[in-house]
JSON list of C-alpha atoms and ligand atoms in Angstrom, two decimals:
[
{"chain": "A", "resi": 13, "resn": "UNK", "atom": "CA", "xyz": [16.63, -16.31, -7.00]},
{"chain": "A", "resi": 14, "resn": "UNK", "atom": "CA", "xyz": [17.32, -17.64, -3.50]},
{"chain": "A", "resi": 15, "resn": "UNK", "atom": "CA", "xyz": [15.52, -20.82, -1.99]},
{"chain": "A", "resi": 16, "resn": "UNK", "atom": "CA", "xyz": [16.28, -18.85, 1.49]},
{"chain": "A", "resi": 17, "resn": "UNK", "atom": "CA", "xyz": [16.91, -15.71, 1.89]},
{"chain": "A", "resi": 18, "resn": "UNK", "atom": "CA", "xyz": [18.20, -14.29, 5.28]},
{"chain": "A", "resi": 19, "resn": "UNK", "atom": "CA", "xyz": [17.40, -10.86, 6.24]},
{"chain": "A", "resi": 20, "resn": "UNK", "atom": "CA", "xyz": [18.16, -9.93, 9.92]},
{"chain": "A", "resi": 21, "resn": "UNK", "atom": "CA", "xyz": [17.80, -12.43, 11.98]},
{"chain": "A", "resi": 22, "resn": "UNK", "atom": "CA", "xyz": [14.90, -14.05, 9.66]},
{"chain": "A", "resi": 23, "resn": "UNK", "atom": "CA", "xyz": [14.61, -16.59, 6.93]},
{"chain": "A", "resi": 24, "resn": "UNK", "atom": "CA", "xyz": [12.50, -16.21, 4.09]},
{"chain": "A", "resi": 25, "resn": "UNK", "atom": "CA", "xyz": [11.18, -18.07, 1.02]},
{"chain": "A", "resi": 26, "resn": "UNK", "atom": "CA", "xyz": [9.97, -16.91, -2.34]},
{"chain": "A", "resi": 27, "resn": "UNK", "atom": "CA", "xyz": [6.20, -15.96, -2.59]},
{"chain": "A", "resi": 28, "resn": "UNK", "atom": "CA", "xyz": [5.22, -13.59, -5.50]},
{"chain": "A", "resi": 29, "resn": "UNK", "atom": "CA", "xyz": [7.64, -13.30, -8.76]},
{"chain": "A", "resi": 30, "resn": "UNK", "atom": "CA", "xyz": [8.00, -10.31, -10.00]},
{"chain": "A", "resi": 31, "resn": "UNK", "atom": "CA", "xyz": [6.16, -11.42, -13.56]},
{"chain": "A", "resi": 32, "resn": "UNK", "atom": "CA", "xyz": [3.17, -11.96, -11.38]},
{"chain": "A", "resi": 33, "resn": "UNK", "atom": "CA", "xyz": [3.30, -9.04, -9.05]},
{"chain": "A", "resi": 34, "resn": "UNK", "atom": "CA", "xyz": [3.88, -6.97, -12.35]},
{"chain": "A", "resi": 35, "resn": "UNK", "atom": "CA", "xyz": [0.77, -8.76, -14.30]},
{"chain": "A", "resi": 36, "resn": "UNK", "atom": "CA", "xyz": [-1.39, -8.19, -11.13]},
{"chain": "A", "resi": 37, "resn": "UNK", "atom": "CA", "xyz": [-0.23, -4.24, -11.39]},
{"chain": "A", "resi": 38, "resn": "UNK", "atom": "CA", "xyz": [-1.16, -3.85, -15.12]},
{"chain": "A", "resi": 39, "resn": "UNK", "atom": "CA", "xyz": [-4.73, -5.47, -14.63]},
{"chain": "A", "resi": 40, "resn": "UNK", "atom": "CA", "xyz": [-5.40, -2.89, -11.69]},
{"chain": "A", "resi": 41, "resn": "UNK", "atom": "CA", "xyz": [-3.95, 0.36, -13.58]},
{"chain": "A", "resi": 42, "resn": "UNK", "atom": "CA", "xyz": [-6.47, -0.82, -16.69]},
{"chain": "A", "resi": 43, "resn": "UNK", "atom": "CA", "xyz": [-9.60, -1.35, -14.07]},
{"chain": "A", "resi": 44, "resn": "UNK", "atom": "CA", "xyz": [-8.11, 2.13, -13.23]},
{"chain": "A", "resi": 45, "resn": "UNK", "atom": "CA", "xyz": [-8.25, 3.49, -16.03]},
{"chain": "A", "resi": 46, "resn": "UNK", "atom": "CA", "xyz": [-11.57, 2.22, -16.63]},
{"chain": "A", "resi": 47, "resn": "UNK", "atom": "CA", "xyz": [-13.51, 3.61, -13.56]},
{"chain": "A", "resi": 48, "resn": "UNK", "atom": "CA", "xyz": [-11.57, 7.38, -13.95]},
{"chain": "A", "resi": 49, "resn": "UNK", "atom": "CA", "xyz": [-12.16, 7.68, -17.76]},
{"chain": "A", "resi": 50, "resn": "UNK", "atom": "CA", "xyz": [-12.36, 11.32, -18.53]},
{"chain": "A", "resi": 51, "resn": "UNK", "atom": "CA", "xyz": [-11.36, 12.27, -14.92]},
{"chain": "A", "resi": 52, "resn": "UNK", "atom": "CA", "xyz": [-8.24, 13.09, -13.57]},
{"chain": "A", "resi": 53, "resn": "UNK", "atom": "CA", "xyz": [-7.26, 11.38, -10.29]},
{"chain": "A", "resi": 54, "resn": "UNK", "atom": "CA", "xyz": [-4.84, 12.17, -7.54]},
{"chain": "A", "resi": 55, "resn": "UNK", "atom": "CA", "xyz": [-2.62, 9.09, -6.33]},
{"chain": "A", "resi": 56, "resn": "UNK", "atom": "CA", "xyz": [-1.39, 9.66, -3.02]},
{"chain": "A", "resi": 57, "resn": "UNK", "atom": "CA", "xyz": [1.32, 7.19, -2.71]},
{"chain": "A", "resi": 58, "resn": "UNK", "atom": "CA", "xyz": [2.25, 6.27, 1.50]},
{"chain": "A", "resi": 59, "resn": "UNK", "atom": "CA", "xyz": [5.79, 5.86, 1.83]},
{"chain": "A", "resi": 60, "resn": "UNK", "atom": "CA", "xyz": [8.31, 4.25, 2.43]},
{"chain": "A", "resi": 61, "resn": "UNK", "atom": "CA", "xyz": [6.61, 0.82, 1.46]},
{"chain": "A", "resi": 62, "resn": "UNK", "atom": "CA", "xyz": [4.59, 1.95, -1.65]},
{"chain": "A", "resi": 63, "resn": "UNK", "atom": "CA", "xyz": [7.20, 3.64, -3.53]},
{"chain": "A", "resi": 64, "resn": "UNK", "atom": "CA", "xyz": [7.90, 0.33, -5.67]},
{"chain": "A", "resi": 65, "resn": "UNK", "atom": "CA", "xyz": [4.25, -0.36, -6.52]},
{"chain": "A", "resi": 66, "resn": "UNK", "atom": "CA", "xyz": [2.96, 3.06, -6.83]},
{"chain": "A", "resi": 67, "resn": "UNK", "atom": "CA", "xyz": [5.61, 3.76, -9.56]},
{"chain": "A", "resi": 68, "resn": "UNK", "atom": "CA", "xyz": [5.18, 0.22, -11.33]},
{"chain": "A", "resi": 69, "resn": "UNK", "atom": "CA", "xyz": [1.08, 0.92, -11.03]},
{"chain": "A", "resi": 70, "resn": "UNK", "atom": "CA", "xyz": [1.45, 4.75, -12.02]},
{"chain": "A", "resi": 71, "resn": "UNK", "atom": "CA", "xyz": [3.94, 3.34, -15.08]},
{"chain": "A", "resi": 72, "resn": "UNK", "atom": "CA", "xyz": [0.66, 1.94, -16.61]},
{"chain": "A", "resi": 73, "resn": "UNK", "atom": "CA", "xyz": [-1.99, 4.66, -15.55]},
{"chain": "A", "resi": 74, "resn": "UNK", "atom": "CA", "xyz": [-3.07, 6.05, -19.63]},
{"chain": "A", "resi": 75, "resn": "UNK", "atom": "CA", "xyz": [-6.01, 8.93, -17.90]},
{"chain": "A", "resi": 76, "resn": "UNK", "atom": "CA", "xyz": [-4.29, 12.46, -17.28]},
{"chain": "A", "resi": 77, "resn": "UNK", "atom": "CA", "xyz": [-3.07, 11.78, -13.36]},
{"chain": "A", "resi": 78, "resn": "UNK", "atom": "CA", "xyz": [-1.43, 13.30, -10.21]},
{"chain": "A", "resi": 79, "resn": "UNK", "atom": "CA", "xyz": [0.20, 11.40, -7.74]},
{"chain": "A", "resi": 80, "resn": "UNK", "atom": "CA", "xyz": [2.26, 13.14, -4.70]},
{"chain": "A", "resi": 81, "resn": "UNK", "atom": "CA", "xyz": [4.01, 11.03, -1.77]},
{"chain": "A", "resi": 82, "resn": "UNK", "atom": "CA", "xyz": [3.17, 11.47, 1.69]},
{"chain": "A", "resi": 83, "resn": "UNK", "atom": "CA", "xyz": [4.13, 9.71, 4.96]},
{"chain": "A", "resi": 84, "resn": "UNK", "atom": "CA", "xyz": [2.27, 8.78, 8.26]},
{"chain": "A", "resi": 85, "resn": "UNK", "atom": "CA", "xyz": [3.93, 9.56, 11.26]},
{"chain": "A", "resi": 86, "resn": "UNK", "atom": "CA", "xyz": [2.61, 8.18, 14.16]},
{"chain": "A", "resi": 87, "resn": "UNK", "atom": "CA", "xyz": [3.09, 9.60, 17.70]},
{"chain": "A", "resi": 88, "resn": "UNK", "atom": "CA", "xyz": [1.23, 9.31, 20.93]},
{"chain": "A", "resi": 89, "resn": "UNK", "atom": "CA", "xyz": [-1.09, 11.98, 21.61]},
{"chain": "A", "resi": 90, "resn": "UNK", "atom": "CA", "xyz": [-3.14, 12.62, 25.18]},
{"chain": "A", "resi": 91, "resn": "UNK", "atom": "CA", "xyz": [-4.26, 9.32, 26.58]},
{"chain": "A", "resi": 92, "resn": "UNK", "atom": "CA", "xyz": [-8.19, 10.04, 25.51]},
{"chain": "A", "resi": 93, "resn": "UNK", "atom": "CA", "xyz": [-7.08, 11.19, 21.78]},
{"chain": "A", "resi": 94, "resn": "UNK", "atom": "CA", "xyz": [-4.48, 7.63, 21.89]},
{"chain": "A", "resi": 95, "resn": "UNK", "atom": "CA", "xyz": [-2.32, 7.47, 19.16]},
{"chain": "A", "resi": 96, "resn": "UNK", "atom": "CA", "xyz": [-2.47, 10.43, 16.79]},
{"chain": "A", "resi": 97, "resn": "UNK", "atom": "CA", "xyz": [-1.03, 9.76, 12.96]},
{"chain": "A", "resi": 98, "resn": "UNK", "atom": "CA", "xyz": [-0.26, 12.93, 11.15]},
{"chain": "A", "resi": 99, "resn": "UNK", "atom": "CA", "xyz": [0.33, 13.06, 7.53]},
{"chain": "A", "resi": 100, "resn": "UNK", "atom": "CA", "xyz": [3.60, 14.67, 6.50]},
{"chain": "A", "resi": 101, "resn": "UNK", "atom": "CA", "xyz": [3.86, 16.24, 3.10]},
{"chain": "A", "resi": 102, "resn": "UNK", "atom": "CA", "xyz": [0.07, 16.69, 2.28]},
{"chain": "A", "resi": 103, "resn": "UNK", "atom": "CA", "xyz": [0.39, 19.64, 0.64]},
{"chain": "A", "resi": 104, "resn": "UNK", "atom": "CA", "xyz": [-1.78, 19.43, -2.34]},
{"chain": "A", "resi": 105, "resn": "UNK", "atom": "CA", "xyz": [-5.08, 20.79, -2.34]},
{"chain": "A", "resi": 106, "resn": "UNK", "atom": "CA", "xyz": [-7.95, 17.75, -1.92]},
{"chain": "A", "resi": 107, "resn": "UNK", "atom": "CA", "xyz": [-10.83, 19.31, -2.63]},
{"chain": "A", "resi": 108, "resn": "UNK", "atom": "CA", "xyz": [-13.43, 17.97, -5.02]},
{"chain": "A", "resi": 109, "resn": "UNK", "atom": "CA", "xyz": [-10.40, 15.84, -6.02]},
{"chain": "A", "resi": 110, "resn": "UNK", "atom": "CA", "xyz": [-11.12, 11.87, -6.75]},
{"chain": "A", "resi": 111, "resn": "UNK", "atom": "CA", "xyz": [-8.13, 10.54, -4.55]},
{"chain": "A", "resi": 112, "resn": "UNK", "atom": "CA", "xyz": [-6.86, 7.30, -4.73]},
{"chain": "A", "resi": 113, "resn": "UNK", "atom": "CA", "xyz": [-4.97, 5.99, -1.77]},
{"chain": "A", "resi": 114, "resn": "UNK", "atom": "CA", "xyz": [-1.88, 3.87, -2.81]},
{"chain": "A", "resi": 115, "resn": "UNK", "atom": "CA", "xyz": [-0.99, 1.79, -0.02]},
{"chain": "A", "resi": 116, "resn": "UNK", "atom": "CA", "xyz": [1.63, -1.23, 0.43]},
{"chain": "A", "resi": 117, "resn": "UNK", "atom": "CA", "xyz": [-0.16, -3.67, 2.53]},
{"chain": "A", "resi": 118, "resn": "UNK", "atom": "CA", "xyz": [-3.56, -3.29, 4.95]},
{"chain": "A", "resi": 119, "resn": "UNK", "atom": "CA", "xyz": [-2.59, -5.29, 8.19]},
{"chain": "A", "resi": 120, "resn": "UNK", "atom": "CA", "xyz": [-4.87, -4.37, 10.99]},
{"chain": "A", "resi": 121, "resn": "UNK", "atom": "CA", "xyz": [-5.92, -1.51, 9.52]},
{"chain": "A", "resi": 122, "resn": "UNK", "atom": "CA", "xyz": [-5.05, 0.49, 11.87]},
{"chain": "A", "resi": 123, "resn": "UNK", "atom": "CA", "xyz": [-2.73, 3.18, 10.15]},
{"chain": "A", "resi": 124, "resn": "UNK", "atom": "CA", "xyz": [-5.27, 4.09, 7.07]},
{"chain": "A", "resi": 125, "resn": "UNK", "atom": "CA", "xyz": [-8.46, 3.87, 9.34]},
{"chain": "A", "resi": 126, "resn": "UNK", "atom": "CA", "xyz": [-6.66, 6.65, 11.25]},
{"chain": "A", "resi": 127, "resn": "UNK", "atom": "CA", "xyz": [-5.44, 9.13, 8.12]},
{"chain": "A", "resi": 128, "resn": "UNK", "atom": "CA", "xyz": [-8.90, 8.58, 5.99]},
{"chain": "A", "resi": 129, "resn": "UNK", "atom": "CA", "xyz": [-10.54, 11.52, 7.81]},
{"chain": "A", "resi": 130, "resn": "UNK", "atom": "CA", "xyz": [-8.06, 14.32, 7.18]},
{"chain": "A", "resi": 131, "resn": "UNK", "atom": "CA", "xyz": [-8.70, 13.10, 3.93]},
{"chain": "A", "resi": 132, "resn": "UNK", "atom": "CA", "xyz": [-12.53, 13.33, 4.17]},
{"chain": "A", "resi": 133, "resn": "UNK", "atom": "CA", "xyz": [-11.92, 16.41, 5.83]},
{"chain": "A", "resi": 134, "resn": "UNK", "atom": "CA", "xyz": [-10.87, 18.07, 2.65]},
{"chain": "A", "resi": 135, "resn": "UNK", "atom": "CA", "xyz": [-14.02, 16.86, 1.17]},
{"chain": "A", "resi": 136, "resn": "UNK", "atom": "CA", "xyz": [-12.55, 15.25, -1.57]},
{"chain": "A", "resi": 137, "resn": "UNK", "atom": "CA", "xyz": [-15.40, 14.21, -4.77]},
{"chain": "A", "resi": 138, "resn": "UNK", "atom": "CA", "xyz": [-14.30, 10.62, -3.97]},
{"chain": "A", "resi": 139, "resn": "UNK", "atom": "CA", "xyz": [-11.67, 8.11, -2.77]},
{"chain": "A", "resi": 140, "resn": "UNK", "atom": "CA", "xyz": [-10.40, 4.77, -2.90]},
{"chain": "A", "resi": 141, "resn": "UNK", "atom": "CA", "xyz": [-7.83, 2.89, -1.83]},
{"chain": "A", "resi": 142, "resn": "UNK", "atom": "CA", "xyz": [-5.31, 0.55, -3.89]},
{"chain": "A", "resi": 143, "resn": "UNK", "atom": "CA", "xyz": [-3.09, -1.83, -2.12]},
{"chain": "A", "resi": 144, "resn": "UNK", "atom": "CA", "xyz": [-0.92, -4.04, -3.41]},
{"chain": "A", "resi": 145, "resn": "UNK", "atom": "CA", "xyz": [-1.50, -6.58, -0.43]},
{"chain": "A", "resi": 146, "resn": "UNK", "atom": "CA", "xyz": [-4.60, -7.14, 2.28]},
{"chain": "A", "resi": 147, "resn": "UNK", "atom": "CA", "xyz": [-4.27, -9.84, 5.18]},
{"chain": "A", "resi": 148, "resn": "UNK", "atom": "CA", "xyz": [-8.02, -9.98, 5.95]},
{"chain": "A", "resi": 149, "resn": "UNK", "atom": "CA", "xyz": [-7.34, -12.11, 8.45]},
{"chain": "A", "resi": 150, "resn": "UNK", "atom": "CA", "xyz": [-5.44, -9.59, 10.60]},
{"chain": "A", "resi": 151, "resn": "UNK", "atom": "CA", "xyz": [-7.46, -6.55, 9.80]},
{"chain": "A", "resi": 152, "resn": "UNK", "atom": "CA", "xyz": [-9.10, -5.47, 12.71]},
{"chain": "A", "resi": 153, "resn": "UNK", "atom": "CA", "xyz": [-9.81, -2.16, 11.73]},
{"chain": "A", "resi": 154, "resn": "UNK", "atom": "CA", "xyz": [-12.22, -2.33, 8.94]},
{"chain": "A", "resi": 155, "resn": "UNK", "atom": "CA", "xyz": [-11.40, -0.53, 5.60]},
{"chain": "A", "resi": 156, "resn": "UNK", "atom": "CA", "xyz": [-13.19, -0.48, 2.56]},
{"chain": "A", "resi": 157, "resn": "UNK", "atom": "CA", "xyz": [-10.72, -1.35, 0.42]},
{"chain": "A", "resi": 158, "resn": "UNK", "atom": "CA", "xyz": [-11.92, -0.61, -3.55]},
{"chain": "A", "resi": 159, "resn": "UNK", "atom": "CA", "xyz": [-8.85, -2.46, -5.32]},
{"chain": "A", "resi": 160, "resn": "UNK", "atom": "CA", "xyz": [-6.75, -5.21, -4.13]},
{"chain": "A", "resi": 161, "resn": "UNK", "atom": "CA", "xyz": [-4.06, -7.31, -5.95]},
{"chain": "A", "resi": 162, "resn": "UNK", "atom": "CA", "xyz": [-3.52, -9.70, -3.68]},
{"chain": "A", "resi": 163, "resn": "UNK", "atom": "CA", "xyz": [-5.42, -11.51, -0.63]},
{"chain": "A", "resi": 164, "resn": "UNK", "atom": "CA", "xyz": [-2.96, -13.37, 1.50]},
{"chain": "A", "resi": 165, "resn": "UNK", "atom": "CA", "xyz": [-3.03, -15.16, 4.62]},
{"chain": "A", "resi": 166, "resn": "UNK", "atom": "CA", "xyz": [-1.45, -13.60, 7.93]},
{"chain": "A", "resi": 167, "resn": "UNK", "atom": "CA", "xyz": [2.39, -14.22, 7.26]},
{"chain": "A", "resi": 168, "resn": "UNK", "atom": "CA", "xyz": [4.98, -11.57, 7.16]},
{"chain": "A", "resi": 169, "resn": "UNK", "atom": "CA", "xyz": [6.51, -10.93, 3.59]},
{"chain": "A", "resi": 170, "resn": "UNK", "atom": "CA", "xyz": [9.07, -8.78, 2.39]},
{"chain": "A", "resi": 171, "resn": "UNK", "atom": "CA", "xyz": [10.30, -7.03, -0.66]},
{"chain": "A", "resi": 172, "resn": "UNK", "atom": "CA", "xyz": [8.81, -5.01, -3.84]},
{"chain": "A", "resi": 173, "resn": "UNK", "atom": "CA", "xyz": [9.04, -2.08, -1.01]},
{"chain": "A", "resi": 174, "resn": "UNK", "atom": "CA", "xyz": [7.99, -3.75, 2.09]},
{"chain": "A", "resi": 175, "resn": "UNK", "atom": "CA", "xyz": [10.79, -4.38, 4.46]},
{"chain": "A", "resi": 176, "resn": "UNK", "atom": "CA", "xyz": [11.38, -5.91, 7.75]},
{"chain": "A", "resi": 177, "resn": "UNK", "atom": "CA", "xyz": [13.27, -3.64, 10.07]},
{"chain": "A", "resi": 178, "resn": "UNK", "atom": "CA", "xyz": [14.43, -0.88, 7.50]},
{"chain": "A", "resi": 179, "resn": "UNK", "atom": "CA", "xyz": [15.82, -4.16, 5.48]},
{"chain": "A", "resi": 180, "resn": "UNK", "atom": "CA", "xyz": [14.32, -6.19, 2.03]},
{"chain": "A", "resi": 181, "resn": "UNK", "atom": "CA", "xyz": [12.57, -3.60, 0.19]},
{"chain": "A", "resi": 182, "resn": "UNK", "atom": "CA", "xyz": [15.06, -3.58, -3.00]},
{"chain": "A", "resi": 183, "resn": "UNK", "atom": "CA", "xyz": [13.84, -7.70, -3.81]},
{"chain": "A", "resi": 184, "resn": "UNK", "atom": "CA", "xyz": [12.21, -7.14, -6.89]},
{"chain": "A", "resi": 185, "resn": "UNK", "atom": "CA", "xyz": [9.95, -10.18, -5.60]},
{"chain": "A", "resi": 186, "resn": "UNK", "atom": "CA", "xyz": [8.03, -10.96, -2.74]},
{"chain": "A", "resi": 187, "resn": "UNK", "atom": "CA", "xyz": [8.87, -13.18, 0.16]},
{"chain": "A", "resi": 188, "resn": "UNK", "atom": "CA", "xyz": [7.55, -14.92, 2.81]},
{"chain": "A", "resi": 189, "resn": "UNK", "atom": "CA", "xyz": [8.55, -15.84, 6.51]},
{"chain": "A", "resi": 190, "resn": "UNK", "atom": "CA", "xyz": [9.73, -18.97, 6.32]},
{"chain": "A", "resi": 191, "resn": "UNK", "atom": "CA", "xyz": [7.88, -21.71, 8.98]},
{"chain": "A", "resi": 192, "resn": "UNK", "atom": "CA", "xyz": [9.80, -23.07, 11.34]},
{"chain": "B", "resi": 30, "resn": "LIG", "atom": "P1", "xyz": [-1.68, -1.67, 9.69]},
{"chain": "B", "resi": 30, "resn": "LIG", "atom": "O1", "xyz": [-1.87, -0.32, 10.29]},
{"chain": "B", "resi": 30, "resn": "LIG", "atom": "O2", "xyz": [-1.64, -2.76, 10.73]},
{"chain": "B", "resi": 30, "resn": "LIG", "atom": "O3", "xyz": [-2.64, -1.99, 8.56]},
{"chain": "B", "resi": 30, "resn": "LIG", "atom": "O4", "xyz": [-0.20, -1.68, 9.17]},
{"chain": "B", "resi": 30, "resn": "LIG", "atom": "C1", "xyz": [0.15, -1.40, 7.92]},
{"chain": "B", "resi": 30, "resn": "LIG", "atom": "C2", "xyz": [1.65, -1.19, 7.86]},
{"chain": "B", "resi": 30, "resn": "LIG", "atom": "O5", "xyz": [2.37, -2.21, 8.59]},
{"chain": "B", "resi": 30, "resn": "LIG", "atom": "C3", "xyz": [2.07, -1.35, 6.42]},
{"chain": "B", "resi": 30, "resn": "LIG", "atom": "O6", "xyz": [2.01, -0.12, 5.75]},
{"chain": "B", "resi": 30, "resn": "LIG", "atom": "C4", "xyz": [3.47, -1.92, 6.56]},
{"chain": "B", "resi": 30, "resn": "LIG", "atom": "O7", "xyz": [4.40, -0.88, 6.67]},
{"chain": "B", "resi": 30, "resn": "LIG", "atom": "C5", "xyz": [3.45, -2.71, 7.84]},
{"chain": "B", "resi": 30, "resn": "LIG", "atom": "N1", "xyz": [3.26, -4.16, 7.60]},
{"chain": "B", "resi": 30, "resn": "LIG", "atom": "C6", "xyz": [2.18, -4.92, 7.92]},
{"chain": "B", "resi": 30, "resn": "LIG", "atom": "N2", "xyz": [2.33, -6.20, 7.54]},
{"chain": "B", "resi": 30, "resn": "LIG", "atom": "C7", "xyz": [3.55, -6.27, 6.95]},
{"chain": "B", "resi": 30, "resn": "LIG", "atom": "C8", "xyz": [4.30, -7.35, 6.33]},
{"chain": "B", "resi": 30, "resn": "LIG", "atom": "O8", "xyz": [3.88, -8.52, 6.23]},
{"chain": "B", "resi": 30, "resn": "LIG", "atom": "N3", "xyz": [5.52, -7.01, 5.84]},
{"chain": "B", "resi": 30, "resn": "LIG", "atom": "C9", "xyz": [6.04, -5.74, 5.89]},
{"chain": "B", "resi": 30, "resn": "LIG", "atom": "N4", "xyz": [5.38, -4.72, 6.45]},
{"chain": "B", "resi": 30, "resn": "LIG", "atom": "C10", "xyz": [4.15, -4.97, 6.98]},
{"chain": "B", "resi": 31, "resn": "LIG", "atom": "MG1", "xyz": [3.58, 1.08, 4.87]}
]
C-alpha cells in the first residue's frame, strides 16, 4: 500500500483499509437483515460509484433479496424545471416494494434529493437509503439517510468505486486528498 498515491494531477493518502471498510459492510448487511426479516427488499444499486459496495454489502445480505443497477443522468431541463436527473435502467416494477437505495457517497445531496420522488412516485411500501459514505458537512440538500457506514469530514476520497475524473475506483481501499 502506497504512502502517496498519484491519480491525475492529485496526491492522495490512505484513509479506510479495506478490513475496515469490509467490517463496516458486514455490520450494515446484519442491521439489514435485521429490520427486513421475513420481507424481501429491492436494492437499487446507483452506478458507477456503488458497484464495489453494493456487491460487497449484497455478498452478506442472508433475507431473500433483489437488487437491479440504475444510473442518474443529469441534464439541464427549462430554466424554471433547472436541472432535471432521469433515472436510466429503472425498469423494475416499485410498487408496494420496500426499496433500499444503495448509494456511494451523499455530498450535497443534491443528486438523491432529486431521484427520491420517481421513486415515491411508484409508491413503493417503504425506502431507505444505504451509503457507504455521508459528508454532513457538505450536504446541503437534506436526506434522510437510514444507514450510514461512515461519517467523514468534507475531503475528497477515492477508491472502493469512487473515482476522481473516471480514475481510482479499482483501490480496494479508500483514500484521501492529500493537504497541501
Ligand atoms: P451529491 O449530489 O453532491 O450528493 O453528489 C454525490 C455524487 O458526487 C456521488 O455519487 C459521487 O459520484 C460524487 N462525489 C461526491 N463527493 C465525492 C468524493 O469525495 N469522491 C468521489 N466522488 C464524490
Ligand atoms: Mg455516485
Amino acid at each position: 500500500m502506497p504512502d502517496i498515491l498519484q491519480v491525475h494531477d492529485k496526491y492522495f493518502v490512505p484513509y479506510l483499509s479495506q478490513e475496515e471498510i469490509i467490517e463496516k459492510v458486514k455490520a450494515l448487511a446484519y442491521q439489514i437483515n435485521h429490520d427486513y426479516k421475513g420481507k424481501r427488499p429491492l436494492f437499487i444499486s446507483i452506478l458507477n460509484g456503488s458497484f464495489i459496495f453494493s456487491a460487497d454489502l449484497f455478498k452478506f445480505i442472508t433475507v431473500e433479496a433483489e437488487i437491479c443497477f440504475i444510473k442518474l443522468a443529469s441534464y439541464k431541463g427549462t430554466r424554471s424545471s433547472g436541472q432535471i436527473i432521469t433515472a436510466i435502467g429503472l425498469d423494475t416494477d416499485l410498487t408496494g416494494r420496500d426499496i433500499i437505495i444503495v448509494e456511494d457517497i451523499i455530498d450535497t445531496g443534491k443528486t438523491i434529493n432529486q431521484f427520491l420522488p420517481q421513486v415515491f412516485n411508484q409508491q413503493p411500501a417503504s425506502l431507505k437509503i444505504a451509503v457507504l459514505l455521508h459528508k454532513p458537512e457538505a450536504t446541503v440538500f437534506p436526506v434522510k439517510i437510514d444507514y450510514t457506514c461512515f461519517t467523514i469530514p468534507d475531503k475528497f476520497v477515492v477508491g472502493y468505486g469512487l473515482d476522481y475524473n473516471g480514475l481510482g475506483r479499482n483501490l480496494a481501499q479508500l483514500y484521501q486528498l492529500k493537504e497541501d
